[in-house]
XYZ file of C-alpha atoms in Angstrom:
679
model
C -31.840 -18.666 -31.848
C -29.766 -20.601 -29.272
C -31.425 -21.334 -25.955
C -29.236 -19.465 -23.470
C -31.510 -19.779 -20.446
C -31.307 -23.583 -20.370
C -27.690 -23.573 -19.188
C -26.944 -19.987 -18.149
C -28.585 -18.211 -15.254
C -26.767 -15.091 -13.980
C -28.365 -15.365 -10.548
C -27.569 -19.060 -10.102
C -24.020 -18.648 -11.350
C -23.419 -15.637 -9.130
C -24.491 -17.487 -5.998
C -22.272 -20.465 -6.843
C -19.014 -18.559 -7.419
C -17.059 -19.025 -4.181
C -13.767 -17.181 -4.407
C -12.360 -18.672 -1.187
C -12.945 -22.207 -2.514
C -10.651 -21.468 -5.456
C -7.900 -20.099 -3.191
C -8.284 -18.925 0.379
C -5.259 -16.622 0.493
C -4.743 -12.955 -0.299
C -4.718 -12.616 -4.098
C -2.268 -9.751 -3.728
C 0.273 -12.390 -2.663
C -0.637 -14.883 -5.421
C 2.708 -15.136 -7.166
C 4.472 -17.704 -9.336
C 4.854 -20.252 -6.539
C 1.176 -20.001 -5.600
C 0.198 -20.403 -9.237
C 2.230 -23.603 -9.531
C 0.430 -25.079 -6.526
C -2.964 -23.967 -7.831
C -2.433 -25.429 -11.320
C -1.116 -28.738 -10.006
C -4.165 -28.937 -7.743
C -6.362 -28.518 -10.833
C -4.381 -31.217 -12.641
C -5.081 -33.644 -9.794
C -8.786 -32.816 -9.677
C -9.356 -32.809 -13.451
C -10.810 -35.978 -15.053
C -9.154 -35.006 -18.340
C -5.655 -33.925 -19.362
C -5.047 -30.197 -18.953
C -1.802 -30.440 -20.960
C 0.089 -28.235 -18.548
C 3.340 -27.415 -20.337
C 6.217 -24.986 -20.287
C 5.736 -22.238 -22.865
C 9.014 -20.479 -22.181
C 11.165 -18.969 -19.453
C 11.069 -15.470 -18.008
C 14.129 -13.218 -17.829
C 14.774 -14.375 -14.250
C 14.266 -18.054 -15.059
C 10.667 -18.612 -13.977
C 8.674 -21.091 -16.039
C 6.015 -19.659 -18.337
C 3.283 -22.290 -18.410
C 0.269 -22.854 -20.633
C -2.742 -25.173 -20.571
C -4.649 -26.678 -23.498
C -7.876 -28.596 -23.082
C -11.435 -28.824 -24.359
C -13.171 -30.815 -27.083
C -14.728 -28.111 -29.243
C -14.090 -26.637 -32.672
C -14.135 -23.017 -31.501
C -10.697 -21.932 -30.370
C -10.358 -19.450 -27.521
C -7.111 -18.129 -26.036
C -7.031 -16.417 -22.625
C -4.088 -14.679 -21.018
C -3.699 -12.685 -17.804
C -1.152 -10.842 -15.708
C 0.835 -9.134 -18.423
C 1.185 -6.441 -15.760
C 2.563 -7.753 -12.495
C 0.662 -5.303 -10.292
C -2.826 -6.374 -11.440
C -3.935 -9.274 -9.197
C -7.723 -9.154 -9.669
C -7.586 -10.501 -13.236
C -5.550 -13.472 -11.952
C -8.162 -14.110 -9.260
C -11.017 -13.965 -11.811
C -9.247 -16.355 -14.188
C -8.459 -18.808 -11.379
C -12.065 -18.627 -10.158
C -13.259 -19.499 -13.684
C -10.746 -22.368 -14.064
C -11.605 -23.823 -10.670
C -15.311 -23.917 -11.484
C -14.743 -25.226 -15.010
C -12.687 -28.173 -13.730
C -14.532 -29.032 -10.518
C -17.994 -28.607 -12.051
C -17.238 -30.077 -15.467
C -20.370 -32.269 -15.499
C -22.808 -29.393 -14.905
C -24.603 -28.332 -18.132
C -23.036 -24.872 -18.363
C -19.431 -25.986 -17.945
C -19.945 -29.184 -19.966
C -21.141 -27.010 -22.850
C -17.971 -24.907 -22.668
C -15.756 -27.997 -22.719
C -17.743 -29.660 -25.517
C -17.810 -26.652 -27.826
C -14.526 -24.816 -27.103
C -10.848 -25.718 -27.195
C -8.939 -23.532 -24.738
C -5.371 -22.233 -24.661
C -4.688 -20.568 -21.288
C -1.579 -18.499 -20.476
C -2.358 -17.624 -16.829
C 0.700 -15.563 -15.836
C 2.541 -13.828 -18.658
C 4.782 -11.739 -16.384
C 5.854 -13.776 -13.318
C 8.909 -11.561 -12.690
C 6.697 -8.472 -12.564
C 4.280 -10.324 -10.299
C 7.182 -11.153 -7.978
C 8.076 -7.451 -7.771
C 4.472 -6.296 -8.002
C 5.427 -3.973 -10.835
C 3.726 -3.284 -14.152
C 6.867 -4.053 -16.147
C 8.894 -7.262 -16.405
C 12.402 -7.710 -14.964
C 13.870 -5.721 -17.884
C 11.607 -2.781 -17.106
C 9.560 -3.344 -20.297
C 5.787 -3.035 -20.453
C 4.877 -6.378 -22.041
C 1.615 -4.972 -23.358
C 3.629 -2.624 -25.574
C 5.896 -5.351 -26.944
C 3.621 -7.041 -29.486
C 5.589 -5.738 -32.486
C 9.232 -5.570 -31.317
C 8.959 -8.766 -29.242
C 12.125 -7.973 -27.301
C 11.140 -10.035 -24.259
C 10.926 -13.816 -23.801
C 7.473 -13.393 -22.262
C 6.084 -11.638 -25.345
C 7.726 -14.176 -27.637
C 6.044 -16.973 -25.688
C 2.643 -15.311 -26.033
C 3.105 -14.833 -29.789
C 4.313 -18.439 -30.211
C 1.200 -19.739 -28.438
C -1.023 -17.597 -30.671
C 0.735 -18.723 -33.861
C 0.574 -22.385 -32.913
C -2.977 -22.383 -31.534
C -4.557 -20.076 -34.131
C -7.400 -18.797 -31.910
C -10.650 -17.360 -33.200
C -11.192 -15.361 -29.990
C -8.811 -13.991 -27.391
C -9.598 -12.670 -23.903
C -7.012 -10.171 -22.635
C -7.471 -9.809 -18.858
C -6.254 -6.785 -16.864
C -6.922 -4.493 -13.884
C -7.337 -0.728 -14.125
C -7.776 1.990 -11.540
C -10.310 1.031 -8.887
C -11.586 4.642 -8.838
C -12.717 5.337 -12.400
C -16.197 6.687 -13.037
C -18.546 6.692 -15.981
C -19.680 9.906 -17.607
C -22.779 9.549 -15.419
C -20.582 9.662 -12.291
C -21.066 5.985 -11.450
C -18.140 3.919 -10.143
C -16.822 1.540 -12.835
C -16.722 -2.073 -11.671
C -15.757 -3.546 -15.062
C -14.624 -1.987 -18.329
C -14.507 -3.702 -21.710
C -12.929 -2.929 -25.040
C -13.021 -4.411 -28.516
C -9.882 -2.585 -29.533
C -9.400 -1.013 -32.956
C -7.301 -2.783 -35.565
C -6.195 0.456 -37.225
C -6.235 4.197 -36.447
C -9.805 5.438 -36.276
C -12.934 3.676 -35.120
C -13.677 1.385 -38.045
C -15.286 -2.058 -37.806
C -14.780 -5.304 -39.649
C -16.162 -8.797 -39.008
C -13.390 -9.599 -36.520
C -14.011 -6.525 -34.387
C -17.814 -6.793 -34.610
C -17.660 -10.304 -33.166
C -15.670 -8.978 -30.215
C -18.167 -6.151 -29.727
C -21.088 -8.576 -29.878
C -19.649 -10.886 -27.194
C -18.890 -7.880 -24.964
C -22.531 -6.772 -25.277
C -23.663 -10.156 -23.925
C -21.033 -10.117 -21.155
C -22.203 -6.661 -20.086
C -25.819 -7.813 -20.096
C -24.975 -10.546 -17.588
C -22.843 -8.249 -15.402
C -25.596 -5.642 -15.399
C -27.768 -7.966 -13.268
C -25.401 -7.185 -10.367
C -24.020 -3.767 -11.320
C -26.622 -2.099 -13.549
C -24.905 1.309 -13.810
C -21.289 0.355 -13.276
C -20.003 -0.950 -16.616
C -18.018 1.037 -19.151
C -15.991 0.986 -22.323
C -12.293 1.215 -21.609
C -10.944 4.495 -22.958
C -7.816 4.004 -25.073
C -6.751 5.056 -28.538
C -5.309 2.672 -31.109
C -1.826 1.509 -30.112
C 0.106 -0.307 -32.810
C 2.415 -2.010 -30.276
C -0.286 -3.178 -27.828
C -1.250 -6.839 -27.819
C -5.027 -6.358 -27.903
C -4.989 -4.043 -30.913
C -2.348 -6.190 -32.624
C -4.393 -9.346 -32.151
C -7.347 -7.592 -33.802
C -5.031 -6.550 -36.639
C -3.887 -10.176 -36.974
C -7.470 -11.411 -37.325
C -8.271 -12.564 -33.770
C -11.470 -11.166 -32.189
C -9.973 -9.815 -28.977
C -11.874 -8.820 -25.850
C -10.170 -6.671 -23.244
C -11.634 -6.920 -19.731
C -10.426 -4.533 -17.006
C -11.382 -4.934 -13.366
C -12.352 -1.683 -11.663
C -13.517 -0.874 -8.134
C -16.453 -1.378 -5.831
C -17.799 -0.053 -2.553
C -16.166 -1.692 0.503
C -19.419 -2.119 2.394
C -20.904 -3.933 -0.640
C -18.146 -6.453 -1.173
C -15.170 -4.454 -2.445
C -12.555 -6.425 -4.407
C -14.325 -9.766 -3.991
C -17.441 -8.382 -5.684
C -15.376 -7.159 -8.648
C -13.576 -10.499 -9.022
C -16.822 -12.484 -8.984
C -18.390 -10.073 -11.477
C -15.308 -10.416 -13.690
C -15.510 -14.230 -13.607
C -19.262 -14.242 -14.245
C -18.945 -11.968 -17.282
C -16.049 -14.065 -18.630
C -18.125 -17.241 -18.319
C -21.047 -15.556 -20.060
C -18.805 -14.495 -22.948
C -17.468 -18.028 -23.351
C -21.003 -19.419 -23.091
C -22.106 -17.131 -25.930
C -19.229 -18.364 -28.112
C -19.988 -22.009 -27.274
C -23.671 -21.452 -27.958
C -23.080 -19.806 -31.321
C -24.665 -16.498 -30.361
C -22.204 -14.585 -32.555
C -23.594 -15.832 -35.865
C -24.910 -12.362 -36.695
C -22.610 -10.016 -34.787
C -23.717 -6.523 -33.893
C -21.961 -3.719 -32.095
C -25.114 -1.933 -30.932
C -25.045 -3.050 -27.293
C -21.317 -2.407 -27.067
C -21.712 1.104 -28.463
C -24.308 1.887 -25.777
C -21.768 1.347 -23.009
C -20.542 4.670 -21.574
C -16.845 5.437 -21.724
C -14.958 5.567 -18.448
C -14.191 9.177 -17.656
C -11.218 10.955 -16.198
C -13.136 11.823 -13.031
C -12.058 9.537 -10.211
C -13.660 8.398 -6.969
C -11.879 8.907 -3.672
C -11.879 5.848 -1.420
C -13.202 7.823 1.548
C -14.280 11.390 2.222
C -14.614 12.723 5.774
C -17.017 15.648 5.614
C -17.371 18.739 7.784
C -14.105 18.585 9.711
C -12.347 21.391 11.544
C -8.787 20.809 10.427
C -5.472 21.596 12.081
C -3.156 21.291 9.083
C -0.241 20.158 11.206
C 2.505 22.694 10.671
C 0.684 25.876 11.662
C -1.641 27.296 14.289
C -4.479 28.156 11.953
C -7.555 25.949 11.761
C -9.976 25.751 8.838
C -13.259 24.051 8.005
C -13.177 21.481 5.234
C -13.476 17.912 4.024
C -10.706 15.326 3.747
C -10.416 12.758 0.934
C -8.288 9.642 1.419
C -7.120 6.984 -1.039
C -5.569 3.608 -0.254
C -3.116 1.829 -2.532
C -1.608 -1.643 -2.375
C 2.061 -2.006 -3.220
C 5.440 -3.350 -2.162
C 8.646 -1.392 -1.639
C 11.117 -4.194 -2.345
C 11.026 -7.484 -4.197
C 10.722 -9.559 -1.031
C 8.277 -7.306 0.789
C 4.827 -8.480 1.655
C 1.713 -6.402 1.088
C 1.806 -2.778 2.153
C -1.162 -0.481 2.220
C -0.210 3.096 1.473
C -2.839 5.680 2.354
C -2.561 9.231 1.034
C -4.526 12.442 1.327
C -6.269 12.923 -2.018
C -7.837 16.282 -1.284
C -8.564 18.816 1.450
C -11.148 21.599 1.439
C -14.648 21.840 0.025
C -15.149 18.394 -1.543
C -18.937 18.306 -1.844
C -18.637 17.784 -5.619
C -16.017 15.039 -5.354
C -17.063 11.442 -5.978
C -16.370 8.949 -3.191
C -16.852 5.236 -2.585
C -17.705 6.057 1.009
C -18.541 9.281 2.880
C -18.359 9.852 6.625
C -19.957 12.813 8.378
C -17.769 14.236 11.157
C -19.363 17.680 11.268
C -17.670 20.079 13.665
C -15.153 17.574 15.006
C -11.493 18.500 15.087
C -8.982 16.646 12.923
C -5.284 16.616 13.781
C -2.500 14.878 11.874
C -1.437 11.611 13.464
C 0.762 12.005 16.517
C 4.314 10.695 16.489
C 5.394 9.413 19.883
C 9.114 9.665 20.620
C 9.705 7.047 23.334
C 13.362 5.951 23.426
C 12.850 4.460 26.901
C 10.339 1.997 25.438
C 12.480 -0.991 24.414
C 11.278 -3.920 22.314
C 14.672 -5.630 22.484
C 15.029 -7.823 19.392
C 11.333 -8.641 19.102
C 8.884 -7.399 16.483
C 6.175 -5.296 18.187
C 2.951 -7.235 18.613
C -0.465 -5.661 18.003
C -1.390 -5.793 21.677
C 1.789 -3.878 22.556
C 0.951 -0.936 20.301
C -2.813 -0.759 20.799
C -2.494 1.647 23.776
C -0.684 4.072 21.489
C -3.241 3.781 18.699
C -6.022 4.370 21.239
C -4.237 7.561 22.266
C -3.945 8.822 18.687
C -0.296 7.886 18.113
C 0.230 6.713 14.532
C 4.047 6.647 14.500
C 6.082 5.350 17.413
C 9.819 5.922 17.844
C 11.067 3.236 20.241
C 14.280 1.407 21.018
C 15.463 -1.989 19.763
C 18.534 -3.912 20.858
C 21.211 -3.848 22.101
C 22.722 -6.095 19.426
C 25.839 -8.192 19.799
C 27.497 -6.908 16.635
C 26.882 -5.407 13.218
C 25.833 -8.774 11.748
C 23.234 -9.251 14.468
C 21.811 -5.798 13.768
C 21.808 -6.368 9.992
C 19.894 -9.632 10.423
C 17.298 -7.874 12.549
C 16.943 -5.053 10.007
C 16.397 -7.655 7.260
C 13.607 -9.183 9.340
C 11.949 -5.790 9.691
C 11.887 -5.327 5.913
C 9.513 -8.296 5.543
C 7.318 -7.563 8.552
C 4.844 -4.684 8.265
C 4.424 -3.390 11.819
C 0.971 -2.775 13.358
C 1.892 0.916 13.722
C 4.433 3.085 11.900
C 7.788 2.519 13.590
C 10.907 4.676 13.856
C 13.363 2.126 15.283
C 16.092 3.534 17.502
C 19.045 1.266 18.167
C 19.910 0.903 21.844
C 23.603 0.834 22.752
C 25.131 0.462 26.208
C 27.476 3.443 26.268
C 28.731 6.442 24.370
C 31.992 4.594 23.774
C 30.108 1.825 21.972
C 28.933 4.270 19.333
C 32.532 4.743 18.234
C 32.960 0.974 17.821
C 29.621 0.623 16.004
C 29.841 3.644 13.715
C 29.300 1.628 10.528
C 25.928 0.338 11.723
C 23.433 2.563 9.960
C 20.432 0.372 9.151
C 18.207 1.584 11.967
C 16.896 5.099 12.215
C 18.835 6.202 15.271
C 20.865 5.312 18.342
C 19.938 5.786 21.958
C 22.284 5.217 24.890
C 20.888 2.999 27.636
C 20.511 4.630 31.009
C 21.983 7.943 29.956
C 20.560 11.206 31.225
C 22.269 14.323 29.960
C 21.549 17.738 31.366
C 20.723 20.689 29.139
C 23.843 22.480 30.327
C 26.063 19.615 29.215
C 24.472 19.776 25.798
C 25.039 23.515 25.653
C 28.689 22.945 26.564
C 28.991 20.474 23.706
C 27.479 22.778 21.129
C 29.717 25.652 22.246
C 32.869 23.528 22.233
C 32.340 21.569 19.095
C 29.853 23.390 16.917
C 29.792 27.087 17.896
C 27.797 27.954 14.782
C 24.799 26.321 16.450
C 25.151 27.894 19.882
C 22.278 30.261 19.188
C 19.953 27.291 18.840
C 20.403 26.588 22.556
C 19.827 29.800 24.499
C 20.851 29.339 28.138
C 17.690 30.868 29.517
C 15.722 28.178 27.631
C 17.883 25.278 28.816
C 15.372 23.923 31.312
C 12.851 23.446 28.470
C 15.040 21.292 26.260
C 14.014 17.656 26.052
C 16.094 15.960 23.397
C 18.579 16.130 20.578
C 19.044 14.239 17.348
C 22.620 14.347 16.095
C 22.982 13.026 12.559
C 26.348 11.601 11.566
C 27.619 10.809 8.092
C 29.421 7.560 8.860
C 33.040 7.190 7.811
C 32.331 3.607 6.733
C 29.109 4.392 4.940
C 27.587 7.126 2.809
C 24.354 6.629 4.676
C 23.442 8.542 7.791
C 23.387 7.445 11.405
C 21.090 9.181 13.854
C 22.146 9.399 17.468
C 19.311 10.486 19.740
C 20.145 11.909 23.156
C 17.133 12.102 25.450
C 17.430 14.370 28.468
C 15.512 16.587 30.826
C 16.121 19.013 33.672
C 17.304 17.334 36.875
C 16.564 18.179 40.431
C 19.430 18.036 42.923
C 18.743 14.470 44.060
C 18.490 13.169 40.532
C 21.667 14.928 39.553
C 23.608 12.931 42.167
C 22.473 9.655 40.524
C 23.169 10.728 36.994
C 26.083 9.243 35.150
C 28.241 12.253 34.170
C 28.546 12.970 30.460
C 31.707 14.672 29.351
C 31.011 16.975 26.382
C 34.479 16.095 25.108
C 33.298 12.485 24.749
C 30.553 13.705 22.465
C 33.173 15.638 20.530
C 35.301 12.516 20.197
C 32.341 10.562 18.853
C 31.694 13.277 16.337
C 35.383 13.340 15.341
C 35.338 9.570 14.768
C 32.268 9.801 12.582
C 32.826 12.944 10.569
C 34.879 13.692 7.513
C 34.609 17.395 8.265
C 32.631 19.437 10.839
C 29.847 20.353 8.433
C 28.651 16.770 8.494
C 27.157 17.234 11.951
C 23.521 18.315 11.977
C 20.972 18.984 14.678
C 17.241 18.495 14.414
C 15.020 21.553 14.429
C 15.841 23.829 17.384
C 17.122 20.851 19.343
C 13.497 19.670 19.600
C 12.506 22.661 21.706
C 8.880 22.265 22.896
C 6.504 24.420 20.913
C 3.048 24.058 19.398
C 4.472 24.745 15.919
C 5.130 21.103 15.184
C 7.696 20.633 17.962
C 7.599 17.999 20.692
C 5.757 18.420 23.959
C 7.051 16.787 27.137
C 4.912 14.137 28.810
C 5.288 11.833 31.802
C 8.154 9.397 32.079
C 8.153 6.151 30.141
C 10.586 4.233 32.309
C 12.097 1.098 30.722
C 9.134 -1.305 30.736
C 8.085 -2.879 27.457
C 4.422 -2.735 28.377
C 4.422 1.017 28.954
C 1.220 2.711 27.844
C 0.643 6.433 27.252
C -0.685 8.290 30.303
C -4.458 8.758 30.618
C -4.323 12.403 29.621
C -1.941 11.856 26.745
C -3.915 13.900 24.225
C -4.569 16.651 26.702
C -0.817 16.988 27.165
C -0.234 16.914 23.431
C -2.796 19.614 22.712
C -2.671 21.917 25.701
C 0.423 24.128 25.594
C 0.205 24.665 29.353
C 1.626 21.167 29.846
C 4.783 21.825 27.862
C 6.820 22.339 31.046
C 6.327 18.769 32.364
C 9.405 16.605 32.715
C 9.685 13.327 30.852
C 11.269 10.947 28.429
C 8.370 10.560 26.026
C 7.593 13.327 23.566
C 4.935 13.804 20.926
C 5.613 15.325 17.558
C 2.507 16.481 15.739
C 3.051 15.122 12.202
C 6.800 14.784 12.587
C 6.364 17.794 11.772
C 8.083 20.601 10.192
C 10.208 20.158 7.113
C 13.414 20.362 9.157
C 12.343 17.594 11.507
C 11.230 15.478 8.580
C 14.686 15.851 7.041
C 16.298 14.877 10.311
C 14.568 11.510 10.181
C 14.894 11.174 6.392
C 11.128 11.178 6.131
C 8.959 13.313 3.893
C 6.693 15.328 6.153
C 4.868 12.286 7.473
C 1.260 12.858 8.465
C 0.730 16.407 7.286
C -2.786 16.920 6.002
C -1.678 17.883 2.516
C -2.516 16.307 -0.796
C -0.175 13.453 -1.639
C 1.105 12.942 1.906
C 0.459 9.846 3.977
C -2.979 9.748 5.555
C -2.540 9.516 9.329
C -4.949 11.557 11.424
C -7.133 11.578 14.524
C -10.664 12.873 14.947
C -11.449 14.535 18.281
C -14.580 16.085 19.806
C -14.929 19.826 19.389
C -14.803 20.135 23.174
C -10.994 19.956 23.022
C -11.089 23.605 22.024
C -12.424 24.427 25.484
C -9.536 24.291 28.034
C -11.982 23.427 30.829
C -13.032 20.159 29.174
C -9.766 18.949 27.713
C -8.817 16.483 30.462
C -9.469 12.824 29.721
C -10.377 13.202 26.056
C -9.806 10.301 23.693
C -9.786 10.217 19.898
C -13.076 9.150 18.385
C -11.471 7.989 15.137
C -7.841 7.135 14.380
C -6.792 6.668 10.760
C -3.441 4.957 10.222
C -2.069 4.928 6.689
C -5.525 5.530 5.231
C -7.286 2.784 7.223
C -9.530 3.338 10.229
C -8.009 1.504 13.210
C -10.044 3.106 16.024
C -13.706 4.061 15.661
C -15.463 4.409 19.004
C -18.879 5.056 17.487
C -18.734 1.750 15.599
C -16.906 -0.193 18.334
C -13.987 -0.799 15.988
C -10.521 -1.370 17.390
C -7.798 -3.120 15.424
C -4.064 -2.847 14.731
C -3.152 -1.237 11.449
C -0.660 -1.855 8.683
C 2.311 0.404 9.293
C 5.724 1.037 7.805
C 9.259 0.726 9.063
C 11.164 3.977 8.558
C 14.762 2.839 8.293
C 17.858 4.880 7.575
C 18.434 2.795 4.446
C 15.059 3.680 2.906
């Protein structure tokens, strides 16, 4: 029997695997360019030739590279990143390669190099990695292209296999980070020795794969004793793993899963992945597959269809967001990583996974908030807050996050021309804001809107220094759009606080939003107000519209109401450093404050379906399954009108991530989204 202990110690190897030493960046952003730098670094540090060569070219012209090295008779091929949105397998492979090269004289790694010849294809799908999509640039799933071979990437993989003639292949992937075993344990790693034909039959080739997986699982079990599984998948004739088995190559599928954030999260999974991979290679180098058996493999539980939630908040009293009723229940939240466009950097997208009685749901983390009140995240409409042409900095938005605001509508500009605005919008696309932003474009006059009617990249327009009285707005609706006169009853005029007019631009099929912010004026203020002629508004509408039906108003002209409508708060002024007033939440929650004057409004959840349509957003913040997870947790005392003054949120969750947690002294900016008209 080979002596495995002399060169392999799971504990020693685990302690020595330093992921940051391999690459200190965010593996989510490890794309083709980062791989080139990493591989050339290895070439410089390696005492032997890694034979880094071009194996082909992707659809979009990126080099497909391979490496061949090692002195052994046993031939092992490893490939990763067939799916562009699976970064953990890339990290695990790079961690292995870094240690193999930089520690080549240590007994374990020297054994691998002495006994094995390697063929490495580290990034099969660089175009998909660039987009962070499963498919390649043609929209084809490369792991279903083993037979047809319609893509250059698949052809390159097959050519490497045919030329190298491997005995073993390691097929590295990521799966859902929320899968569970049948015993309701979170799956950190899943393995599969895929079938070579329909049914679950074995031959020598498959048994060797099963045997190596059993040894890999044994090593991984030292760190995650209950968190390993067999990957559940039926025979697929077109898949590469099953095809390799059919072609006589013992193929081992490894899928990264998930782990608990407080116990290491993604980094733990990547290190476990790398450790199990090294153990599998060590077993091959050490000849431990001489008498292969599938017994240990067959003992692994299958991953089940029951999934873990990332976080469950238990025992809440929930205001759903679009109605007055409150109910008791739990809230489950999941967090995904993705990009919206090719050039975009990392975005974290949080979503409500479940609401109600979730005591039987599995969760990576649970938080008790018994009896506390949960509201959807507040959307602050602050057109007087102007960031000019600067990207909001974390310190500028922290006062809003502290107050429970998770989406902020604020002004940007004015811009010199359309090109200047377009350049700014392009900058926004690559810069995740520290809070969700609804950017309003600031223009100097109503007349300028006519000149700039083709400029539709930002979410809205706001006129600098303009105050319009409710009566003027009523005059406009009666003159130009009489069908909507009932939405502005004259006896309610002193309660109106704003209007969103949505134009279908003559130069664009996209929509332009023009936000007019106004409030009731006293006599002295009225003398200082620049007069607004309703006919000017009509002229603007005439310039923009193809026919009158292309003019739309937001819900009830944003009339203040608890049912998801804005509530008026104190004035914002024009300072960039404006912070919400001390009793911001009290104003937002207590209907008695709805009569205050002001230029900053709060929209609970942005809010009803009509309002969401007005901003081209899909019911942001509502506590409903599938919607974005923005919410605030407040003490139950807010339900008592005598204690409402001065309250602050105890927890603020932005896009699924906790950004304010007073109990844990946590305060940080979040990862938000830009909500642009072009989205």
